[in-house]
Short mmCIF file of the C-alpha atoms (twelve columns), coordinates in Angstrom:
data_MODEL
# 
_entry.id   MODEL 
# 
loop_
_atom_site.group_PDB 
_atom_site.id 
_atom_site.type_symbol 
_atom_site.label_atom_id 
_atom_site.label_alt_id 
_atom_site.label_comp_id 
_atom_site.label_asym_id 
_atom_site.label_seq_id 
_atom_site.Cartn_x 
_atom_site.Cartn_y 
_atom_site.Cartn_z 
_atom_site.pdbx_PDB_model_num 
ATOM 1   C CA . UNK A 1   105.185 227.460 78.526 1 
ATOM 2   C CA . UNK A 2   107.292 224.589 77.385 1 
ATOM 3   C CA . UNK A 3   106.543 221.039 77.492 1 
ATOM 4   C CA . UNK A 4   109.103 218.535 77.955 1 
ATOM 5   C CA . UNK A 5   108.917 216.030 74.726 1 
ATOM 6   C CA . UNK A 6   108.514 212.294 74.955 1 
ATOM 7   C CA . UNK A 7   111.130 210.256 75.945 1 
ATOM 8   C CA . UNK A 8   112.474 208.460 72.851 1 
ATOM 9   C CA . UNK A 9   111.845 204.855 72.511 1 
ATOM 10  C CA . UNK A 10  113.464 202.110 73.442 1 
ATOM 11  C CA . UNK A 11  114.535 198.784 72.352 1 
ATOM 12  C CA . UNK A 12  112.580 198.098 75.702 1 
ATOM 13  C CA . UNK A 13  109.913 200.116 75.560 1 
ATOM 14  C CA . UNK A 14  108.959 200.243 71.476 1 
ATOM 15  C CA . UNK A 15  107.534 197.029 70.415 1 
ATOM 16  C CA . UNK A 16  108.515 195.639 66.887 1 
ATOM 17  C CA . UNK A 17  106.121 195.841 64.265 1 
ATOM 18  C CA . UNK A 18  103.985 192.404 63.689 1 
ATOM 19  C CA . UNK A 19  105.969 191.809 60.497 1 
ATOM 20  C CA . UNK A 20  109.171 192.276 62.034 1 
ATOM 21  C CA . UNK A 21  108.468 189.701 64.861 1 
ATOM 22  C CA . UNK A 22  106.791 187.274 62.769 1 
ATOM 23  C CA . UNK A 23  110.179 187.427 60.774 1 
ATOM 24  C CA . UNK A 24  112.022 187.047 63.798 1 
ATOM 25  C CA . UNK A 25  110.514 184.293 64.963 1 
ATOM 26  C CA . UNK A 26  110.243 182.595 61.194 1 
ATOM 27  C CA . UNK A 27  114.358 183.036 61.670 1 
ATOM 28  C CA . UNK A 28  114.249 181.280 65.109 1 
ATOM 29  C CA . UNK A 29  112.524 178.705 63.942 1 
ATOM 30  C CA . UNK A 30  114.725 177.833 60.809 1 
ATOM 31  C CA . UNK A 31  117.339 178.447 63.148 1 
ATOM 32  C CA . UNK A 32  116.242 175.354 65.484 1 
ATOM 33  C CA . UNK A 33  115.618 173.390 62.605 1 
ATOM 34  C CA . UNK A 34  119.718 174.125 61.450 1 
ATOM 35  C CA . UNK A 35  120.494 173.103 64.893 1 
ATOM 36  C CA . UNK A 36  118.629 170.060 64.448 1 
ATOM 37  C CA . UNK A 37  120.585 169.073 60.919 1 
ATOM 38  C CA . UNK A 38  123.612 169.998 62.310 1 
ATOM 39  C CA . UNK A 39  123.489 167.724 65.447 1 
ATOM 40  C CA . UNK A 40  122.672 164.930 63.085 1 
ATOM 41  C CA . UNK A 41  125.609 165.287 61.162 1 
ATOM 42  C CA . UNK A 42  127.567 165.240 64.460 1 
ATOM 43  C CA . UNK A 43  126.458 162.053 65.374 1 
ATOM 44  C CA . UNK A 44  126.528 160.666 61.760 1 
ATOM 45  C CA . UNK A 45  129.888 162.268 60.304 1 
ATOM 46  C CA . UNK A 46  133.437 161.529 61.996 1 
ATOM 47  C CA . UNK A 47  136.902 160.525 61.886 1 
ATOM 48  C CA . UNK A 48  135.931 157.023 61.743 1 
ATOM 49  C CA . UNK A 49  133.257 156.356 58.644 1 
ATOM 50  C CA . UNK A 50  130.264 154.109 59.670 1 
ATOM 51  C CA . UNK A 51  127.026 153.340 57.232 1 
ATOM 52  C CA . UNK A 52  123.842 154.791 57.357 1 
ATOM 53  C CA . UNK A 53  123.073 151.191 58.976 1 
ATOM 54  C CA . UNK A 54  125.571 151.470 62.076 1 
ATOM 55  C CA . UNK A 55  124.449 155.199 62.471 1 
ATOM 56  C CA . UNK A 56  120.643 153.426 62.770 1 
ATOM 57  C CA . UNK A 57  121.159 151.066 64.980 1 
ATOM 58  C CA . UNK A 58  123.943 152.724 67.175 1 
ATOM 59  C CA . UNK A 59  120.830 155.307 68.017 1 
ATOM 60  C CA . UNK A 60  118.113 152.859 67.911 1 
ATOM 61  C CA . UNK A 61  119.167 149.404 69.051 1 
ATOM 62  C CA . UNK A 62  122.087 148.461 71.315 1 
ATOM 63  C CA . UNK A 63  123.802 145.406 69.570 1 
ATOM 64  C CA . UNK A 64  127.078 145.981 71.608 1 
ATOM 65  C CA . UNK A 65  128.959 146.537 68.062 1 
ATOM 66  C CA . UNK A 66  131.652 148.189 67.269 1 
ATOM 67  C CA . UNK A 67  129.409 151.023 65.510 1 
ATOM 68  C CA . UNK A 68  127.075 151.510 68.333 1 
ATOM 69  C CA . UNK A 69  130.111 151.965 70.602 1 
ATOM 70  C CA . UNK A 70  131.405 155.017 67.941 1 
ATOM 71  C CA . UNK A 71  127.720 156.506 67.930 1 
ATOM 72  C CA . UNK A 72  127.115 156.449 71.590 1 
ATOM 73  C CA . UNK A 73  130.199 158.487 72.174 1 
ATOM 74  C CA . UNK A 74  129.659 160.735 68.993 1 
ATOM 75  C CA . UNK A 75  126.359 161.128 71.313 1 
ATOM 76  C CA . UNK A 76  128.012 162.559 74.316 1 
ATOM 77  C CA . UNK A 77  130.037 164.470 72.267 1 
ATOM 78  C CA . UNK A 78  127.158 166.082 70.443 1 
ATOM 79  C CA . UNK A 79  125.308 166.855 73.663 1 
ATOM 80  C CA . UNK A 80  128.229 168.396 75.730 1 
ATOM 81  C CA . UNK A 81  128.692 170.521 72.096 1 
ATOM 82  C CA . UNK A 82  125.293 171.655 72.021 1 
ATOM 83  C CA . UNK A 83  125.704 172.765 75.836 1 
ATOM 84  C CA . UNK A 84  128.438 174.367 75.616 1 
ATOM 85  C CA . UNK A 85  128.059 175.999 73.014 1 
ATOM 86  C CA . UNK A 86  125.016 177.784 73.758 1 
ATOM 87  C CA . UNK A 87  126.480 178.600 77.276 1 
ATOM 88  C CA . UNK A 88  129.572 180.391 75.180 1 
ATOM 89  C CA . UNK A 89  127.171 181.904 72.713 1 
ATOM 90  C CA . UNK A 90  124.978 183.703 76.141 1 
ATOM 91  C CA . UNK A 91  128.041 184.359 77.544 1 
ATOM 92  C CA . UNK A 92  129.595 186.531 74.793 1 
ATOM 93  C CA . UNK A 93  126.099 188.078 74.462 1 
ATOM 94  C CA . UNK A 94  125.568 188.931 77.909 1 
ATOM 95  C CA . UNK A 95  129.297 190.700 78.152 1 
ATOM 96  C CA . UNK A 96  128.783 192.596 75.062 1 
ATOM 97  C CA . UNK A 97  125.351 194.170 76.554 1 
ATOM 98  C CA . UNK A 98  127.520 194.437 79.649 1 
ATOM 99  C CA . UNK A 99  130.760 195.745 78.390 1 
ATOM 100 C CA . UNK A 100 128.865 198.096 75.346 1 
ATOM 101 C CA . UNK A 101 131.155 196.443 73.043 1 
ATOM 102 C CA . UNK A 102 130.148 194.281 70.080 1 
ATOM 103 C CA . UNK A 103 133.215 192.679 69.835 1 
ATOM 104 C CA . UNK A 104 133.794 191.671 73.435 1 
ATOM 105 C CA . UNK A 105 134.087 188.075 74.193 1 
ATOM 106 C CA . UNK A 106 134.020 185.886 77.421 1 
ATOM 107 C CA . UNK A 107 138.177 185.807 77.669 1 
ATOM 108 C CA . UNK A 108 137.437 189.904 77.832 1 
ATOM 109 C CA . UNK A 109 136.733 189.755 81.189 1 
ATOM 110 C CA . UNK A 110 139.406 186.927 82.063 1 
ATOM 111 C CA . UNK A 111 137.245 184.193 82.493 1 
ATOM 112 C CA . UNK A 112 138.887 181.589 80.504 1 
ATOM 113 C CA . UNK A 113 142.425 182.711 81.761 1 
ATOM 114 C CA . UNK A 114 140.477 181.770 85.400 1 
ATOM 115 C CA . UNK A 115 139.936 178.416 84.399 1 
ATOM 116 C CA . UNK A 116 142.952 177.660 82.439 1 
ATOM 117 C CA . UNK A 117 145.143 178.267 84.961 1 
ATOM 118 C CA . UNK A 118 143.266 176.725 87.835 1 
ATOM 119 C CA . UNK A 119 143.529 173.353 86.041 1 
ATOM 120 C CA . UNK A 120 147.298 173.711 85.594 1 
ATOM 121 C CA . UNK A 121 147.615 174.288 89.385 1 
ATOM 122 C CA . UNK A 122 145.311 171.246 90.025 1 
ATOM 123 C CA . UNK A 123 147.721 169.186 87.141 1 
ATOM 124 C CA . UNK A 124 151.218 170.325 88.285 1 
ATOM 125 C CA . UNK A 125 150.817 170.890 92.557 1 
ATOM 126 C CA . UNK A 126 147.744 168.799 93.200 1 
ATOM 127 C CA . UNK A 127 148.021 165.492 90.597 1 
ATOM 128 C CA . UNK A 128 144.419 166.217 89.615 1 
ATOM 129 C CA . UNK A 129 145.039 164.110 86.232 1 
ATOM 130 C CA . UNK A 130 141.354 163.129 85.320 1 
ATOM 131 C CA . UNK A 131 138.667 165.573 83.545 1 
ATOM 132 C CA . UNK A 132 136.133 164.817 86.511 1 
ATOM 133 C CA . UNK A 133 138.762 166.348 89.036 1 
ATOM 134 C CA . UNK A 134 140.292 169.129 87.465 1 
ATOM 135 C CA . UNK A 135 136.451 170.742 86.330 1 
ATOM 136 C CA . UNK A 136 136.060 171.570 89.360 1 
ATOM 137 C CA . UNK A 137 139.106 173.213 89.524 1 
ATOM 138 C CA . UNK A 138 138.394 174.898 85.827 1 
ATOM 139 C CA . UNK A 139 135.257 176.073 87.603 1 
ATOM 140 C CA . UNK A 140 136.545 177.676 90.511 1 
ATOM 141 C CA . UNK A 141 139.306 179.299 89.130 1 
ATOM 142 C CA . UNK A 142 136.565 181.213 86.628 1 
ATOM 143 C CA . UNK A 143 134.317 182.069 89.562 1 
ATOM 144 C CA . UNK A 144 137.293 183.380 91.562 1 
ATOM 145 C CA . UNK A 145 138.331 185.748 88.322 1 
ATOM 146 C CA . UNK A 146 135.154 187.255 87.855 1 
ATOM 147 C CA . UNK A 147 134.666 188.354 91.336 1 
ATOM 148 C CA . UNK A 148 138.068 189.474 91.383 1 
ATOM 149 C CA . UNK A 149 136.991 191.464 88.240 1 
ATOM 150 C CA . UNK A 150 134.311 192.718 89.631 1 
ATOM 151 C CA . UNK A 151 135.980 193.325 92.528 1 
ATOM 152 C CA . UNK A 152 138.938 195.321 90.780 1 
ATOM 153 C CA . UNK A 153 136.429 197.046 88.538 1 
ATOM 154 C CA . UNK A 154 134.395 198.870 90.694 1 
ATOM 155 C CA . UNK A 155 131.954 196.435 92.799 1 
ATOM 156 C CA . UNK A 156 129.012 199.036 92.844 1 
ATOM 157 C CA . UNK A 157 130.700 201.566 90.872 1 
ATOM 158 C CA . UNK A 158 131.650 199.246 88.099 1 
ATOM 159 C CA . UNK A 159 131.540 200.253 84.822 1 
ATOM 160 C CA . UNK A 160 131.726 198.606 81.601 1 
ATOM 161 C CA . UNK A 161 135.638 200.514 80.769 1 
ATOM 162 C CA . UNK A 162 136.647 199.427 84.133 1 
ATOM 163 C CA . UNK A 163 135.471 196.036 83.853 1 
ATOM 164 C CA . UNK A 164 137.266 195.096 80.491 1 
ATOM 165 C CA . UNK A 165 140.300 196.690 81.825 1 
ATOM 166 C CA . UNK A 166 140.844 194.894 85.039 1 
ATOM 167 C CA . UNK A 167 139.739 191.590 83.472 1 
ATOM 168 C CA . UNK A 168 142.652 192.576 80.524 1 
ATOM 169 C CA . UNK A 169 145.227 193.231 83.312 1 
ATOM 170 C CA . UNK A 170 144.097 189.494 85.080 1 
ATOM 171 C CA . UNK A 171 144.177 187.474 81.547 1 
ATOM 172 C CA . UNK A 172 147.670 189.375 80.904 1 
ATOM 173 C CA . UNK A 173 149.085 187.983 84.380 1 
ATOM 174 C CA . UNK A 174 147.576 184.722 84.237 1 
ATOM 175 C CA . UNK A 175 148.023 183.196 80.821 1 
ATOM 176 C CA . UNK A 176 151.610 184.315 82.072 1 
ATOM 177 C CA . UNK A 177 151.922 182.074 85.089 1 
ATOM 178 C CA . UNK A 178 149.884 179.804 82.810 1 
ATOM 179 C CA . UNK A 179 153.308 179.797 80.239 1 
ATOM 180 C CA . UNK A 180 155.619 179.319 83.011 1 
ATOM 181 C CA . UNK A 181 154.135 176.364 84.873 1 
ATOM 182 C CA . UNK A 182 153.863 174.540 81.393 1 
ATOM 183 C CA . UNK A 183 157.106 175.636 80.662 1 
ATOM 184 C CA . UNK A 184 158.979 174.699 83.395 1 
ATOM 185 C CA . UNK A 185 156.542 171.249 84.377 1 
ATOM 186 C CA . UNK A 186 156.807 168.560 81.404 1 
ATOM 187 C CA . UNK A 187 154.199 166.501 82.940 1 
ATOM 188 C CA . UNK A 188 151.904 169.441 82.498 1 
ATOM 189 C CA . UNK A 189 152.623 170.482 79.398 1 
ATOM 190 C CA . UNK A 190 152.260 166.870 77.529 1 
ATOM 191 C CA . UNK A 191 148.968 166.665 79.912 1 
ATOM 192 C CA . UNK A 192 147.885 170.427 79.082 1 
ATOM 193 C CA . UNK A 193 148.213 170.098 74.776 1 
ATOM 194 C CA . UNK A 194 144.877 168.927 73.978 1 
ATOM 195 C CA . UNK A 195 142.651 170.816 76.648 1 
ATOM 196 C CA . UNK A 196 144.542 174.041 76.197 1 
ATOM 197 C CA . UNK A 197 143.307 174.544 72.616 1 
ATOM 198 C CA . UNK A 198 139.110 173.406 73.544 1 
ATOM 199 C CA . UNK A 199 138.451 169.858 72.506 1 
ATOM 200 C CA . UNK A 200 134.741 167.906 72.402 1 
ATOM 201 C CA . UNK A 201 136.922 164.212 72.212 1 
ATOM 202 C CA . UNK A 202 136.709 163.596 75.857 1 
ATOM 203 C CA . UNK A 203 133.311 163.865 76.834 1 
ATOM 204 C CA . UNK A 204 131.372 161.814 78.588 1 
ATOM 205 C CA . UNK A 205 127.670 161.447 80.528 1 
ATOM 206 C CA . UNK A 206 129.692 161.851 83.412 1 
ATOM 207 C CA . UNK A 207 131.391 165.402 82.412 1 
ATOM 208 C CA . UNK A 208 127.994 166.608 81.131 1 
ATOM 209 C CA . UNK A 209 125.540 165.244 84.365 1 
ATOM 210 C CA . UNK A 210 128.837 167.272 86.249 1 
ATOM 211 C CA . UNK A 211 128.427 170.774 84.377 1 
ATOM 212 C CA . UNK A 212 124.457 170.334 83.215 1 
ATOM 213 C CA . UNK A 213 123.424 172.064 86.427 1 
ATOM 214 C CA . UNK A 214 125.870 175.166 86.417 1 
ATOM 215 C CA . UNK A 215 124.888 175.829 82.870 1 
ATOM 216 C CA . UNK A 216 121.054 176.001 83.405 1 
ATOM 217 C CA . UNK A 217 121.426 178.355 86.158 1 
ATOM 218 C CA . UNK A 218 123.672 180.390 84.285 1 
ATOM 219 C CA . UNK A 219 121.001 180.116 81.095 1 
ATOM 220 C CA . UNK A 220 118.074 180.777 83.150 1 
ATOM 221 C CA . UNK A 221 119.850 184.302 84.696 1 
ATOM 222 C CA . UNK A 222 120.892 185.092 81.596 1 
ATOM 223 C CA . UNK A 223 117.912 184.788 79.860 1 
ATOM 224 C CA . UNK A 224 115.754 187.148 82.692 1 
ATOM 225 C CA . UNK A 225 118.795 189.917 82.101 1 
ATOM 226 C CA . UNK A 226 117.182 191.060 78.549 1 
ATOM 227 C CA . UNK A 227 114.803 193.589 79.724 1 
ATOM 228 C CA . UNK A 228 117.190 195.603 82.303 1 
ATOM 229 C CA . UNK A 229 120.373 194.835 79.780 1 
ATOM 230 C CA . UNK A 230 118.286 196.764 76.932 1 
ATOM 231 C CA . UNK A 231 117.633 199.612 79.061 1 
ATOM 232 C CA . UNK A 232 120.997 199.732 80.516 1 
ATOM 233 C CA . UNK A 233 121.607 199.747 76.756 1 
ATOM 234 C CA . UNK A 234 120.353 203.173 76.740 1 
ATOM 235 C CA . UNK A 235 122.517 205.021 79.359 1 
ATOM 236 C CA . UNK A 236 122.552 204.723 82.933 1 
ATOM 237 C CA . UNK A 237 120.092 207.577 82.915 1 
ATOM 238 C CA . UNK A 238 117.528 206.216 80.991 1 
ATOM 239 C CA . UNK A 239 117.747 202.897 83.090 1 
ATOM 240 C CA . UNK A 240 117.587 204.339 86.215 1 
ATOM 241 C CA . UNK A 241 114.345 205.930 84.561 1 
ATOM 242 C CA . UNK A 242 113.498 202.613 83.704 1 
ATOM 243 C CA . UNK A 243 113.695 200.904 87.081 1 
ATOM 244 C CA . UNK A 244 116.777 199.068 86.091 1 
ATOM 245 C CA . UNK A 245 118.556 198.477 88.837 1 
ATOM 246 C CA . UNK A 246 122.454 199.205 87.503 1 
ATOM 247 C CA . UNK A 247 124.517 197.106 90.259 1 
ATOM 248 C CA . UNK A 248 121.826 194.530 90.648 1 
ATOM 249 C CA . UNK A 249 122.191 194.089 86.573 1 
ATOM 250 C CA . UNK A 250 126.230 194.123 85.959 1 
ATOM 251 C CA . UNK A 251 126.902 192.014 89.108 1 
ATOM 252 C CA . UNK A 252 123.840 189.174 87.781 1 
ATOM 253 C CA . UNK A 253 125.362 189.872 84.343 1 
ATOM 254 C CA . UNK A 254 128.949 189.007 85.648 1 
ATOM 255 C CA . UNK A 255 127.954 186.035 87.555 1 
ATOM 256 C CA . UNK A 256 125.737 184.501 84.531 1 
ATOM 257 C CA . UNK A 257 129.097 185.094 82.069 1 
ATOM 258 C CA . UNK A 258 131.167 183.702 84.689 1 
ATOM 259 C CA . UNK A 259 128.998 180.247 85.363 1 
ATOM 260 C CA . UNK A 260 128.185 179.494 82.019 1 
ATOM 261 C CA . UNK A 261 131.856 180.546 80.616 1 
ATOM 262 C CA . UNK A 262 133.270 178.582 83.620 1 
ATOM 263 C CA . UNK A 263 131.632 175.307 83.064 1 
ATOM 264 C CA . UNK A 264 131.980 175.422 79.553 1 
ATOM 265 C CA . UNK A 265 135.531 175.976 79.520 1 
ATOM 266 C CA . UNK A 266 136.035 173.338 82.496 1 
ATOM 267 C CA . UNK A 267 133.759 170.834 80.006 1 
ATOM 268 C CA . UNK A 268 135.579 171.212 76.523 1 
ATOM 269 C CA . UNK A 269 139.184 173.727 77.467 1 
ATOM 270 C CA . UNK A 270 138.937 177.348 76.561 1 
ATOM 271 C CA . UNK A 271 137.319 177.834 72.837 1 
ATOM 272 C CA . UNK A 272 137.455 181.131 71.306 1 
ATOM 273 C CA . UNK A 273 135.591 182.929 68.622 1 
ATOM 274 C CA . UNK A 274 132.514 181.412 69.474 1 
ATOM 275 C CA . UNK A 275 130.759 183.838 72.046 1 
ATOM 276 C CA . UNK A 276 132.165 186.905 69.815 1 
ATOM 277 C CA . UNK A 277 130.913 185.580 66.376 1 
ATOM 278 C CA . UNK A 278 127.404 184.433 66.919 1 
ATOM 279 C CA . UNK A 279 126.056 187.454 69.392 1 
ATOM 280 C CA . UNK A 280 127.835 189.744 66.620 1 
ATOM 281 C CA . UNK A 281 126.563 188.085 63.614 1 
ATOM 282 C CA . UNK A 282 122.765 187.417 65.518 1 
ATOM 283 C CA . UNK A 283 123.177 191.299 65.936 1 
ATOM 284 C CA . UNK A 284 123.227 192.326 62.377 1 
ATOM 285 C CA . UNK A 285 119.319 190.563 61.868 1 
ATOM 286 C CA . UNK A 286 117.270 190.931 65.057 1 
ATOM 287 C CA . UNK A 287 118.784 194.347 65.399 1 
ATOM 288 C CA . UNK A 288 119.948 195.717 69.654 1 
ATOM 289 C CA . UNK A 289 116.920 194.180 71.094 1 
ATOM 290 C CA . UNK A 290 118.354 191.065 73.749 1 
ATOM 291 C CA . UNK A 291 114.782 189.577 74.005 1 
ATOM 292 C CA . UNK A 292 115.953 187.977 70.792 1 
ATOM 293 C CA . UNK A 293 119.487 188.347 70.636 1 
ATOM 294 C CA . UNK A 294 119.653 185.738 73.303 1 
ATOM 295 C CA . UNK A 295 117.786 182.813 71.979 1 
ATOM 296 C CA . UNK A 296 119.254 183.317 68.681 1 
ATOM 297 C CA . UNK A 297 122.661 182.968 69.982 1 
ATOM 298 C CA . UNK A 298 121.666 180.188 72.385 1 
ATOM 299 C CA . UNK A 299 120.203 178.425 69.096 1 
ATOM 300 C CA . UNK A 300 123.070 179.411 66.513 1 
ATOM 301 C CA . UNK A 301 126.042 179.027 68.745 1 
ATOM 302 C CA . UNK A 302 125.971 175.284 69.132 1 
ATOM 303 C CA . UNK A 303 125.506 175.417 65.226 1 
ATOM 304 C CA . UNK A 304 128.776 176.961 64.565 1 
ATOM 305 C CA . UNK A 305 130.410 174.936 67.281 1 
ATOM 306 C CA . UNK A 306 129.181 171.080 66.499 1 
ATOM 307 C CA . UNK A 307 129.798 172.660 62.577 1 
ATOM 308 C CA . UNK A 308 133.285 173.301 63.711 1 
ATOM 309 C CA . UNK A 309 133.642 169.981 65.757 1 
ATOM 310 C CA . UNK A 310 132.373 168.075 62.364 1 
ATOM 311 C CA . UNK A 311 135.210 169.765 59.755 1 
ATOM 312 C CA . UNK A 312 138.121 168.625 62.793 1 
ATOM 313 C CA . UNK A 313 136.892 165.443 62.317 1 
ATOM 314 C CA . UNK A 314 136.471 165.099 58.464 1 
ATOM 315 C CA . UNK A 315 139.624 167.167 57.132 1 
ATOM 316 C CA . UNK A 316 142.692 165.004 58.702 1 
ATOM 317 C CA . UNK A 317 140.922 161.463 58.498 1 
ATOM 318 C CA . UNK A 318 141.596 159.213 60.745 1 
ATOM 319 C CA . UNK A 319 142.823 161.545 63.283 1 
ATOM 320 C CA . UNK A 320 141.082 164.692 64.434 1 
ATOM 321 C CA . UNK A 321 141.674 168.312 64.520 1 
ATOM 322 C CA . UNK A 322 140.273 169.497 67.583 1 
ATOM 323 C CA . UNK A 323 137.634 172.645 67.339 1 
ATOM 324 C CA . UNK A 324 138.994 174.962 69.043 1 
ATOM 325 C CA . UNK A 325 141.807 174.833 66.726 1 
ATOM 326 C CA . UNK A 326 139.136 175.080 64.107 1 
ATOM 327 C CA . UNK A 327 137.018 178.150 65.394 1 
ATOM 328 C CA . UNK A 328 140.617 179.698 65.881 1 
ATOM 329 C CA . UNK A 329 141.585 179.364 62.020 1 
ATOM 330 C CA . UNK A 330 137.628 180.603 61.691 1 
ATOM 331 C CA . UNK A 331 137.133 183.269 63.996 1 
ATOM 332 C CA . UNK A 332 140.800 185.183 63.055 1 
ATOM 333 C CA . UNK A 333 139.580 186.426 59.730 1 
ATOM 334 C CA . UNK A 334 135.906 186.581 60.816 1 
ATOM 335 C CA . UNK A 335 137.254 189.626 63.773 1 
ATOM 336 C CA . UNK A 336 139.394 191.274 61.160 1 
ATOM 337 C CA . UNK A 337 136.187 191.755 58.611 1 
ATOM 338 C CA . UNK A 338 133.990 192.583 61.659 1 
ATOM 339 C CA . UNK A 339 137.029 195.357 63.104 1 
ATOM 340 C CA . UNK A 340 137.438 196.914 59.920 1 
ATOM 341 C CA . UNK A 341 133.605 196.652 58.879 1 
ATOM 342 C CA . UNK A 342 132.546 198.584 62.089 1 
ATOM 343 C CA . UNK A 343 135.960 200.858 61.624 1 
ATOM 344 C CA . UNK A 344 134.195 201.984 58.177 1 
ATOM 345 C CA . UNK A 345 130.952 202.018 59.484 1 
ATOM 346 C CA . UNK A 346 132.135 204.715 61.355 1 
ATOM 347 C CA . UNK A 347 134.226 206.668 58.994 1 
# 
């Protein structure tokens, strides 16, 4: 008579050993405490140099100088980079569980092509010229593209190849209307420059109260999505087994990319490298299991992206290089290594 064997386990199932978790959460820990440094700096280090003394008492005492001026918008700034880049760093995490591919990102699935050229249409046919009026835009445009993706991909019957290739097809077509309008509208273009390449410069308590909401939904959905992510991880077999309900997952999975990609992209412009590095890299130590891949890169992404914003604002003193230029000149030779390192891996 045979007997069926155990199932094998899973990432969801198997526990890791004590050791392995107190490690993990050692890392975490460090990890907050990097965060901590590196928000510091942001506030401290910038294009224009204060003391030690106008850093103190721009945080600690409001003299209405000049100083406490430059530290209460290095504040802002700081904040709206720590949001968004943790929403960017769930984001990229949550579509690579989704998509089954490492090095997906959130423009995989056309998300920042959504918001990009929503705020040219607000700019050029609706004279939206202020941030407050066109994130709105920036927002709607990403929520439209993912459930167009989703749409397009499936609905119920999406899967991960089908997703990635109808949100290729909608970035193709929309960074391409995106190229005309500029083209062809001056106004937009000169108006376009800055946001089109992801900037931190013009943030304010008002942009941040505006996306704050948006991006703790999107956190909080993302966050519950570990458990039926790592058994979809397994197969759709093995997570049907589970209880994992497949739909119910990739359409809360969509919806979490597309709110906290949206708002972050509405925020600060589209900034890339950021939700592929960090998930990737986070990877590589806390191994396939999202229970921890997700804090880490909710921790870690911020650090790369306030690192980022820091080196813009120290390398072409007095004027600023913004960071999305910056994870750009980063990320390019950070995907090549990762391409060819996973190319050999499996060689």
């Amino acid at each position: 008579m045979l007997v069926d064997s155990p199932p094998e386990p899973s990432a969801e199932t198997a526990p890791a050993p004590p050791n392995r978790r107190a490690i993990r959460a050692v890392g975490l820990l460090v990890s907050l405490v990097l965060l901590v440094l590196v928000a510091l700096a942001s506030i401290a280090i910038g294009a224009k140099e204060l003391s030690p003394e106008q850093v103190w008492h721009g945080l600690f005492e409001d003299t209405g100088t000049y100083g406490d001026a430059v530290v209460g918008e290095r504040i802002s700034r700081t904040l709206l980079g720590l949001l968004a880049g943790a929403a960017l760093g769930l984001a990229g995490a949550v579509l690579q569980a989704l998509t089954r591919n490492p090095l997906a990102d959130p423009g995989l699935l056309g998300i920042n092509a959504g918001a990009s050229a929503a705020v040219v249409t607000a700019i050029t046919y609706f004279g939206v010229t202020s941030l407050a009026g066109y994130v709105w835009f920036a927002f709607a445009g990403a929520a439209m593209v993912g459930a167009l993706v989703w749409f397009l991909g499936g609905s119920r019957g999406a899967t991960p190849v089908r997703l990635a290739l109808a949100g290729t097809a909608i970035s193709a077509a929309l960074y391409g209307y995106l190229q005309a309008v500029m083209i062809m509208d001056d106004a937009a273009l000169s108006k376009m420059r800055f946001w089109t390449v992801g900037s931190l410069a013009s943030a304010t308590d008002e942009t941040i109260t505006q996306v704050l909401p948006f991006l703790a939904v999107g956190t909080v959905i993302a966050l519950l999505l570990a458990r039926p992510l790592n058994a979809m991880a397994m197969g759709d077999d093995t997570a049907r087994a589970l209880g994992a309900g497949l739909n119910r997952t990739r359409a809360l999975s969509m919806a979490a990319a597309t709110v906290l990609c949206g708002a972050a992209t509405a925020a600060c412009g589209p900034i890339v490298f950021v939700g592929l590095m960090v998930p990737h890299a986070v990877r590589s130590f806390t191994g396939p299991d999202l229970r921890w891949i997700l804090p880490y890169a909710t921790v870690l992404s911020p650090v790369l992206l306030l690192g980022a914003d820091v080196i813009g604002r120290m390398v072409v003193r007095p004027a600023e290089l913004q960071v999305g230029i910056v994870t750009a000149i980063l990320g390019g030779p950070v995907f090549i290594f990762l391409v060819r390192l996973r190319r050999t891996a499996q060689l």
